[in-house]
Amino acid sequence: MPESKLQVILLRYTPDPEEIAAQAAKLCYSPVSIDNLKKQIENKNQSAFIDKLIDMRHLSPIEHAIFTFGVEGISRSCSHQIVRHRLASYSQQSQRYVGQQSKDGVGFHFVVPPGIEKAGKKSWFIEKMHIIQQWYDELAEALEDQGEGAFEDARFLLPNAAETKILITMNARELLHFFRMRCCNRAQWEIRNMATEMLRQVKKVSPHIFKDAGPGCVNDKCPEGKMTCGKMSEVRERFKNLS
C-alpha cells in the first residue's frame, strides 16, 4: 500500500496549436480559400497575432487546440473536483473493474494530505489505510472474489484518499478557465498542484496561448474579494516565471 505521488503527462496535443488557432481566427475575416490561408499562415510566424488574440479576449479560435493529459497519484477527492469542469472529456480507472486486494499486489494506493503530515499524524493516517485495506480484503473474500461483482460492493469501503488515474482532454479555452479557477491559492491544494503542473507543460508547447495563464489575479484584480489570500504579488511573480 504505497503512498502515491502526483504525476502529470501531456500525452497528446493538437500539432502547432497556435497555428491552427491563427487559421481559425483569420478565416473569419479572409476572402481567400482555406488552402491559401493555410499556406499564408504557415509562411509567417503567428506569435504576435496570437498575443493580440489573447489580449483581446477573442478566445473562440483557440478552442480548436486540444490537449490530453494522463494524471495519476491523485485522490478520489481530487478527481471529484476535476469532473466538475464539464467542458472536457474524462476516462477514469474503475474501482469496479480494477480490484484493490492486497493479495493481488500491494492493495490500494493512497494520498497523504500535507496537513496531516504537518500535524504529525502521517503514521497514524497510514495505519488507518492499512486497516481499511484489511476490511476491503475481508469483504472481497466474503463476496467470493467474483470480479466486478465483488469489487463493486467492496469499493464502498475505500476512502477518498484512495489513488485514482484519469485521462483528461480539454481545449485551450477551457484550460484557461480551469487554470484561472484551480491554480488559485484558494483552490484545494491537490488540484492546485495538478493544475499548476498541467500549465507548466502546456506552456512549453503553446507559450503564447498560455502566456498569461494562471489564477485570476495574474492579470487582473483578485476575483476572490474578501476571501483573497493576500499574496497577489507573490502569485503573479510565480506564474509569470513558471517554466
mmCIF file of C-alpha atoms in Angstrom:
data_model
loop_
_atom_site.group_PDB
_atom_site.id
_atom_site.type_symbol
_atom_site.label_atom_id
_atom_site.label_comp_id
_atom_site.label_asym_id
_atom_site.label_seq_id
_atom_site.Cartn_x
_atom_site.Cartn_y
_atom_site.Cartn_z
ATOM 1 C CA MET A 1 0.000 0.000 0.000
ATOM 2 C CA PRO A 2 2.419 2.709 -1.084
ATOM 3 C CA GLU A 3 1.776 6.411 -0.751
ATOM 4 C CA SER A 4 1.035 7.956 -4.154
ATOM 5 C CA LYS A 5 2.732 10.987 -5.655
ATOM 6 C CA LEU A 6 1.341 13.257 -8.358
ATOM 7 C CA GLN A 7 2.403 12.590 -11.938
ATOM 8 C CA VAL A 8 1.112 14.552 -14.938
ATOM 9 C CA ILE A 9 1.950 13.622 -18.536
ATOM 10 C CA LEU A 10 0.908 15.660 -21.570
ATOM 11 C CA LEU A 11 0.055 12.684 -23.758
ATOM 12 C CA ARG A 12 -1.213 14.353 -26.926
ATOM 13 C CA TYR A 13 -1.982 17.812 -28.229
ATOM 14 C CA THR A 14 -3.011 19.464 -31.476
ATOM 15 C CA PRO A 15 0.118 19.853 -33.624
ATOM 16 C CA ASP A 16 1.090 23.524 -33.941
ATOM 17 C CA PRO A 17 -1.776 24.641 -31.676
ATOM 18 C CA GLU A 18 -1.092 28.339 -32.203
ATOM 19 C CA GLU A 19 -1.046 27.932 -35.961
ATOM 20 C CA ILE A 20 -4.479 26.296 -36.039
ATOM 21 C CA ALA A 21 -5.833 28.979 -33.688
ATOM 22 C CA ALA A 22 -4.494 31.678 -36.012
ATOM 23 C CA GLN A 23 -6.065 29.980 -39.014
ATOM 24 C CA ALA A 24 -9.431 29.742 -37.244
ATOM 25 C CA ALA A 25 -9.329 33.425 -36.293
ATOM 26 C CA LYS A 26 -8.211 34.737 -39.683
ATOM 27 C CA LEU A 27 -10.685 32.571 -41.566
ATOM 28 C CA CYS A 28 -13.493 34.702 -40.140
ATOM 29 C CA TYR A 29 -12.202 37.785 -41.959
ATOM 30 C CA SER A 30 -10.408 36.399 -45.022
ATOM 31 C CA PRO A 31 -11.858 36.028 -48.528
ATOM 32 C CA VAL A 32 -9.164 33.547 -49.657
ATOM 33 C CA SER A 33 -9.565 29.784 -49.815
ATOM 34 C CA ILE A 34 -8.750 27.665 -46.800
ATOM 35 C CA ASP A 35 -5.785 26.133 -48.610
ATOM 36 C CA ASN A 36 -4.310 29.553 -49.462
ATOM 37 C CA LEU A 37 -4.964 30.810 -45.959
ATOM 38 C CA LYS A 38 -3.177 27.768 -44.567
ATOM 39 C CA LYS A 39 -0.132 28.483 -46.730
ATOM 40 C CA GLN A 40 -0.079 32.161 -45.715
ATOM 41 C CA ILE A 41 -0.168 31.265 -42.046
ATOM 42 C CA GLU A 42 2.485 28.571 -42.368
ATOM 43 C CA ASN A 43 4.845 31.056 -44.029
ATOM 44 C CA LYS A 44 4.631 33.627 -41.252
ATOM 45 C CA ASN A 45 5.301 33.487 -37.521
ATOM 46 C CA GLN A 46 1.962 33.834 -35.730
ATOM 47 C CA SER A 47 3.272 34.701 -32.256
ATOM 48 C CA ALA A 48 2.351 38.392 -32.374
ATOM 49 C CA PHE A 49 -1.092 37.601 -33.771
ATOM 50 C CA ILE A 50 -1.803 35.039 -31.040
ATOM 51 C CA ASP A 51 -0.663 37.528 -28.399
ATOM 52 C CA LYS A 52 -3.107 40.071 -29.843
ATOM 53 C CA LEU A 53 -5.895 37.469 -29.937
ATOM 54 C CA ILE A 54 -5.391 36.589 -26.275
ATOM 55 C CA ASP A 55 -5.105 40.234 -25.199
ATOM 56 C CA MET A 56 -8.401 40.997 -26.965
ATOM 57 C CA ARG A 57 -10.022 38.007 -25.225
ATOM 58 C CA HIS A 58 -11.133 36.714 -28.628
ATOM 59 C CA LEU A 59 -10.931 33.133 -27.434
ATOM 60 C CA SER A 60 -13.245 31.023 -29.587
ATOM 61 C CA PRO A 61 -10.462 30.268 -32.152
ATOM 62 C CA ILE A 62 -8.269 28.634 -29.506
ATOM 63 C CA GLU A 63 -10.980 26.049 -28.843
ATOM 64 C CA HIS A 64 -9.590 24.230 -31.894
ATOM 65 C CA ALA A 65 -6.417 23.397 -29.940
ATOM 66 C CA ILE A 66 -6.897 20.222 -27.883
ATOM 67 C CA PHE A 67 -4.727 18.830 -25.071
ATOM 68 C CA THR A 68 -4.866 15.397 -23.430
ATOM 69 C CA PHE A 69 -3.232 14.664 -20.073
ATOM 70 C CA GLY A 70 -2.625 11.457 -18.181
ATOM 71 C CA VAL A 71 -2.752 12.025 -14.423
ATOM 72 C CA GLU A 72 -2.006 9.606 -11.623
ATOM 73 C CA GLY A 73 -1.160 9.880 -7.973
ATOM 74 C CA ILE A 74 -4.261 11.915 -7.163
ATOM 75 C CA SER A 75 -7.032 11.019 -4.763
ATOM 76 C CA ARG A 76 -10.670 10.302 -5.483
ATOM 77 C CA SER A 77 -11.346 13.504 -3.574
ATOM 78 C CA CYS A 78 -9.370 15.390 -6.220
ATOM 79 C CA SER A 79 -10.975 13.639 -9.176
ATOM 80 C CA HIS A 80 -14.438 14.576 -7.904
ATOM 81 C CA GLN A 81 -13.381 18.218 -8.192
ATOM 82 C CA ILE A 82 -11.879 17.785 -11.660
ATOM 83 C CA VAL A 83 -15.021 16.416 -13.279
ATOM 84 C CA ARG A 84 -16.989 19.488 -12.225
ATOM 85 C CA HIS A 85 -15.328 21.092 -15.249
ATOM 86 C CA ARG A 86 -17.878 19.816 -17.719
ATOM 87 C CA LEU A 87 -16.414 21.125 -20.991
ATOM 88 C CA ALA A 88 -13.909 18.296 -21.031
ATOM 89 C CA SER A 89 -13.646 14.539 -21.594
ATOM 90 C CA TYR A 90 -12.590 12.111 -18.893
ATOM 91 C CA SER A 91 -11.683 8.432 -18.614
ATOM 92 C CA GLN A 92 -11.042 7.241 -15.075
ATOM 93 C CA GLN A 93 -9.745 3.997 -13.650
ATOM 94 C CA SER A 94 -12.693 1.997 -12.349
ATOM 95 C CA GLN A 95 -12.837 0.646 -8.803
ATOM 96 C CA ARG A 96 -15.495 -1.765 -10.064
ATOM 97 C CA TYR A 97 -13.292 -3.487 -12.641
ATOM 98 C CA VAL A 98 -9.893 -2.986 -11.008
ATOM 99 C CA GLY A 99 -9.628 -4.876 -7.737
ATOM 100 C CA GLN A 100 -7.725 -3.412 -4.811
ATOM 101 C CA GLN A 101 -6.923 -6.567 -2.824
ATOM 102 C CA SER A 102 -3.552 -6.811 -1.155
ATOM 103 C CA LYS A 103 -3.183 -10.406 -2.371
ATOM 104 C CA ASP A 104 -3.067 -9.166 -5.987
ATOM 105 C CA GLY A 105 -0.154 -6.865 -5.344
ATOM 106 C CA VAL A 106 0.134 -4.072 -2.847
ATOM 107 C CA GLY A 107 -3.517 -3.153 -2.441
ATOM 108 C CA PHE A 108 -4.916 0.306 -2.993
ATOM 109 C CA HIS A 109 -2.562 3.255 -3.184
ATOM 110 C CA PHE A 110 -3.421 6.443 -1.318
ATOM 111 C CA VAL A 111 -2.604 10.131 -0.989
ATOM 112 C CA VAL A 112 -1.485 11.645 2.327
ATOM 113 C CA PRO A 113 -2.553 15.303 2.670
ATOM 114 C CA PRO A 114 0.363 17.552 3.701
ATOM 115 C CA GLY A 115 -1.746 18.992 6.523
ATOM 116 C CA ILE A 116 -1.911 15.549 8.120
ATOM 117 C CA GLU A 117 1.844 15.143 7.822
ATOM 118 C CA LYS A 118 2.384 18.645 9.248
ATOM 119 C CA ALA A 119 0.199 17.745 12.209
ATOM 120 C CA GLY A 120 2.454 14.762 12.928
ATOM 121 C CA LYS A 121 -0.300 12.264 12.114
ATOM 122 C CA LYS A 122 1.143 10.663 8.973
ATOM 123 C CA SER A 123 1.966 7.325 10.666
ATOM 124 C CA TRP A 124 -1.459 7.295 12.268
ATOM 125 C CA PHE A 125 -3.083 8.007 8.887
ATOM 126 C CA ILE A 126 -1.134 5.248 7.118
ATOM 127 C CA GLU A 127 -2.109 2.818 9.875
ATOM 128 C CA LYS A 128 -5.770 3.608 9.203
ATOM 129 C CA MET A 129 -5.248 2.992 5.485
ATOM 130 C CA HIS A 130 -3.888 -0.475 6.321
ATOM 131 C CA ILE A 131 -6.939 -1.176 8.466
ATOM 132 C CA ILE A 132 -9.230 -0.192 5.587
ATOM 133 C CA GLN A 133 -7.192 -2.495 3.342
ATOM 134 C CA GLN A 134 -7.843 -5.367 5.723
ATOM 135 C CA TRP A 135 -11.560 -4.601 5.713
ATOM 136 C CA TYR A 136 -11.578 -4.463 1.904
ATOM 137 C CA ASP A 137 -9.759 -7.797 1.619
ATOM 138 C CA GLU A 138 -12.135 -9.397 4.106
ATOM 139 C CA LEU A 139 -15.212 -8.144 2.272
ATOM 140 C CA ALA A 140 -13.898 -9.088 -1.176
ATOM 141 C CA GLU A 141 -13.245 -12.602 0.111
ATOM 142 C CA ALA A 142 -16.720 -12.793 1.654
ATOM 143 C CA LEU A 143 -18.136 -11.774 -1.708
ATOM 144 C CA GLU A 144 -16.177 -14.710 -3.144
ATOM 145 C CA ASP A 145 -13.819 -12.562 -5.218
ATOM 146 C CA GLN A 146 -16.238 -12.693 -8.132
ATOM 147 C CA GLY A 147 -14.544 -9.994 -10.170
ATOM 148 C CA GLU A 148 -16.649 -6.912 -10.670
ATOM 149 C CA GLY A 149 -19.453 -8.461 -8.631
ATOM 150 C CA ALA A 150 -17.222 -8.324 -5.567
ATOM 151 C CA PHE A 151 -15.335 -5.154 -6.413
ATOM 152 C CA GLU A 152 -18.444 -3.039 -6.997
ATOM 153 C CA ASP A 153 -19.557 -3.631 -3.410
ATOM 154 C CA ALA A 154 -16.167 -3.841 -1.693
ATOM 155 C CA ARG A 155 -15.223 -0.411 -3.098
ATOM 156 C CA PHE A 156 -17.762 1.187 -0.741
ATOM 157 C CA LEU A 157 -15.119 0.789 1.960
ATOM 158 C CA LEU A 158 -12.407 2.667 0.090
ATOM 159 C CA PRO A 159 -11.618 6.182 1.326
ATOM 160 C CA ASN A 160 -11.452 9.467 -0.568
ATOM 161 C CA ALA A 161 -7.694 9.174 -0.098
ATOM 162 C CA ALA A 162 -7.577 6.179 -2.470
ATOM 163 C CA GLU A 163 -5.465 6.928 -5.540
ATOM 164 C CA THR A 164 -7.017 7.138 -8.970
ATOM 165 C CA LYS A 165 -5.758 7.547 -12.536
ATOM 166 C CA ILE A 166 -7.526 9.685 -15.099
ATOM 167 C CA LEU A 167 -7.197 10.913 -18.684
ATOM 168 C CA ILE A 168 -8.319 14.482 -19.239
ATOM 169 C CA THR A 169 -8.926 16.184 -22.584
ATOM 170 C CA MET A 170 -9.662 19.908 -22.740
ATOM 171 C CA ASN A 171 -9.498 22.562 -25.397
ATOM 172 C CA ALA A 172 -7.270 25.574 -24.811
ATOM 173 C CA ARG A 173 -10.090 27.915 -23.871
ATOM 174 C CA GLU A 174 -11.405 25.561 -21.206
ATOM 175 C CA LEU A 175 -7.858 25.080 -19.942
ATOM 176 C CA LEU A 176 -7.521 28.844 -19.447
ATOM 177 C CA HIS A 177 -10.701 28.759 -17.360
ATOM 178 C CA PHE A 178 -9.518 25.667 -15.481
ATOM 179 C CA PHE A 179 -6.198 27.332 -14.637
ATOM 180 C CA ARG A 180 -7.974 30.509 -13.534
ATOM 181 C CA MET A 181 -10.049 28.518 -11.050
ATOM 182 C CA ARG A 182 -7.673 25.812 -9.933
ATOM 183 C CA CYS A 183 -4.245 27.475 -9.843
ATOM 184 C CA CYS A 184 -5.601 29.951 -7.304
ATOM 185 C CA ASN A 185 -4.308 29.768 -3.736
ATOM 186 C CA ARG A 186 -7.922 29.406 -2.648
ATOM 187 C CA ALA A 187 -8.235 26.135 -4.587
ATOM 188 C CA GLN A 188 -7.723 22.861 -2.708
ATOM 189 C CA TRP A 189 -4.010 22.026 -2.507
ATOM 190 C CA GLU A 190 -4.135 18.808 -4.532
ATOM 191 C CA ILE A 191 -5.997 20.071 -7.577
ATOM 192 C CA ARG A 192 -3.926 23.272 -7.412
ATOM 193 C CA ASN A 193 -0.698 21.284 -7.647
ATOM 194 C CA MET A 194 -2.107 19.257 -10.531
ATOM 195 C CA ALA A 195 -3.373 22.312 -12.437
ATOM 196 C CA THR A 196 -0.062 24.126 -11.989
ATOM 197 C CA GLU A 197 1.851 21.168 -13.398
ATOM 198 C CA MET A 198 -0.565 20.943 -16.341
ATOM 199 C CA LEU A 199 0.025 24.632 -17.027
ATOM 200 C CA ARG A 200 3.777 24.186 -16.821
ATOM 201 C CA GLN A 201 3.619 21.526 -19.532
ATOM 202 C CA VAL A 202 1.258 23.272 -21.975
ATOM 203 C CA LYS A 203 3.302 26.468 -21.781
ATOM 204 C CA LYS A 204 6.189 24.568 -23.344
ATOM 205 C CA VAL A 205 4.184 23.644 -26.451
ATOM 206 C CA SER A 206 1.976 26.739 -26.687
ATOM 207 C CA PRO A 207 3.735 29.648 -24.963
ATOM 208 C CA HIS A 208 1.623 32.423 -26.480
ATOM 209 C CA ILE A 209 -1.815 30.964 -25.849
ATOM 210 C CA PHE A 210 -0.869 30.340 -22.232
ATOM 211 C CA LYS A 211 1.481 33.284 -21.689
ATOM 212 C CA ASP A 212 -0.813 34.923 -19.108
ATOM 213 C CA ALA A 213 -2.494 31.753 -17.848
ATOM 214 C CA GLY A 214 -2.875 31.084 -14.161
ATOM 215 C CA PRO A 215 -5.140 32.217 -11.331
ATOM 216 C CA GLY A 216 -7.469 35.155 -11.822
ATOM 217 C CA CYS A 217 -5.142 37.640 -10.158
ATOM 218 C CA VAL A 218 -2.281 37.145 -12.627
ATOM 219 C CA ASN A 219 -3.562 39.866 -14.963
ATOM 220 C CA ASP A 220 -6.450 41.373 -13.025
ATOM 221 C CA LYS A 221 -7.567 42.141 -9.513
ATOM 222 C CA CYS A 222 -8.157 39.156 -7.252
ATOM 223 C CA PRO A 223 -11.621 37.728 -8.023
ATOM 224 C CA GLU A 224 -11.958 36.280 -4.515
ATOM 225 C CA GLY A 225 -12.865 39.597 -2.892
ATOM 226 C CA LYS A 226 -12.790 39.369 0.901
ATOM 227 C CA MET A 227 -11.647 35.751 0.605
ATOM 228 C CA THR A 228 -8.368 36.762 -1.068
ATOM 229 C CA CYS A 229 -5.174 35.046 0.060
ATOM 230 C CA GLY A 230 -3.488 38.459 0.205
ATOM 231 C CA LYS A 231 -0.462 37.235 -1.751
ATOM 232 C CA MET A 232 -1.210 38.656 -5.196
ATOM 233 C CA SER A 233 2.304 39.972 -5.872
ATOM 234 C CA GLU A 234 3.851 36.637 -4.936
ATOM 235 C CA VAL A 235 1.350 34.698 -7.037
ATOM 236 C CA ARG A 236 1.862 36.945 -10.067
ATOM 237 C CA GLU A 237 5.622 36.568 -9.856
ATOM 238 C CA ARG A 238 5.362 32.803 -9.620
ATOM 239 C CA PHE A 239 3.106 32.334 -12.633
ATOM 240 C CA LYS A 240 4.824 34.920 -14.813
ATOM 241 C CA ASN A 241 8.006 32.908 -14.380
ATOM 242 C CA LEU A 242 6.511 29.408 -14.470
ATOM 243 C CA SER A 243 8.598 27.157 -16.690
#
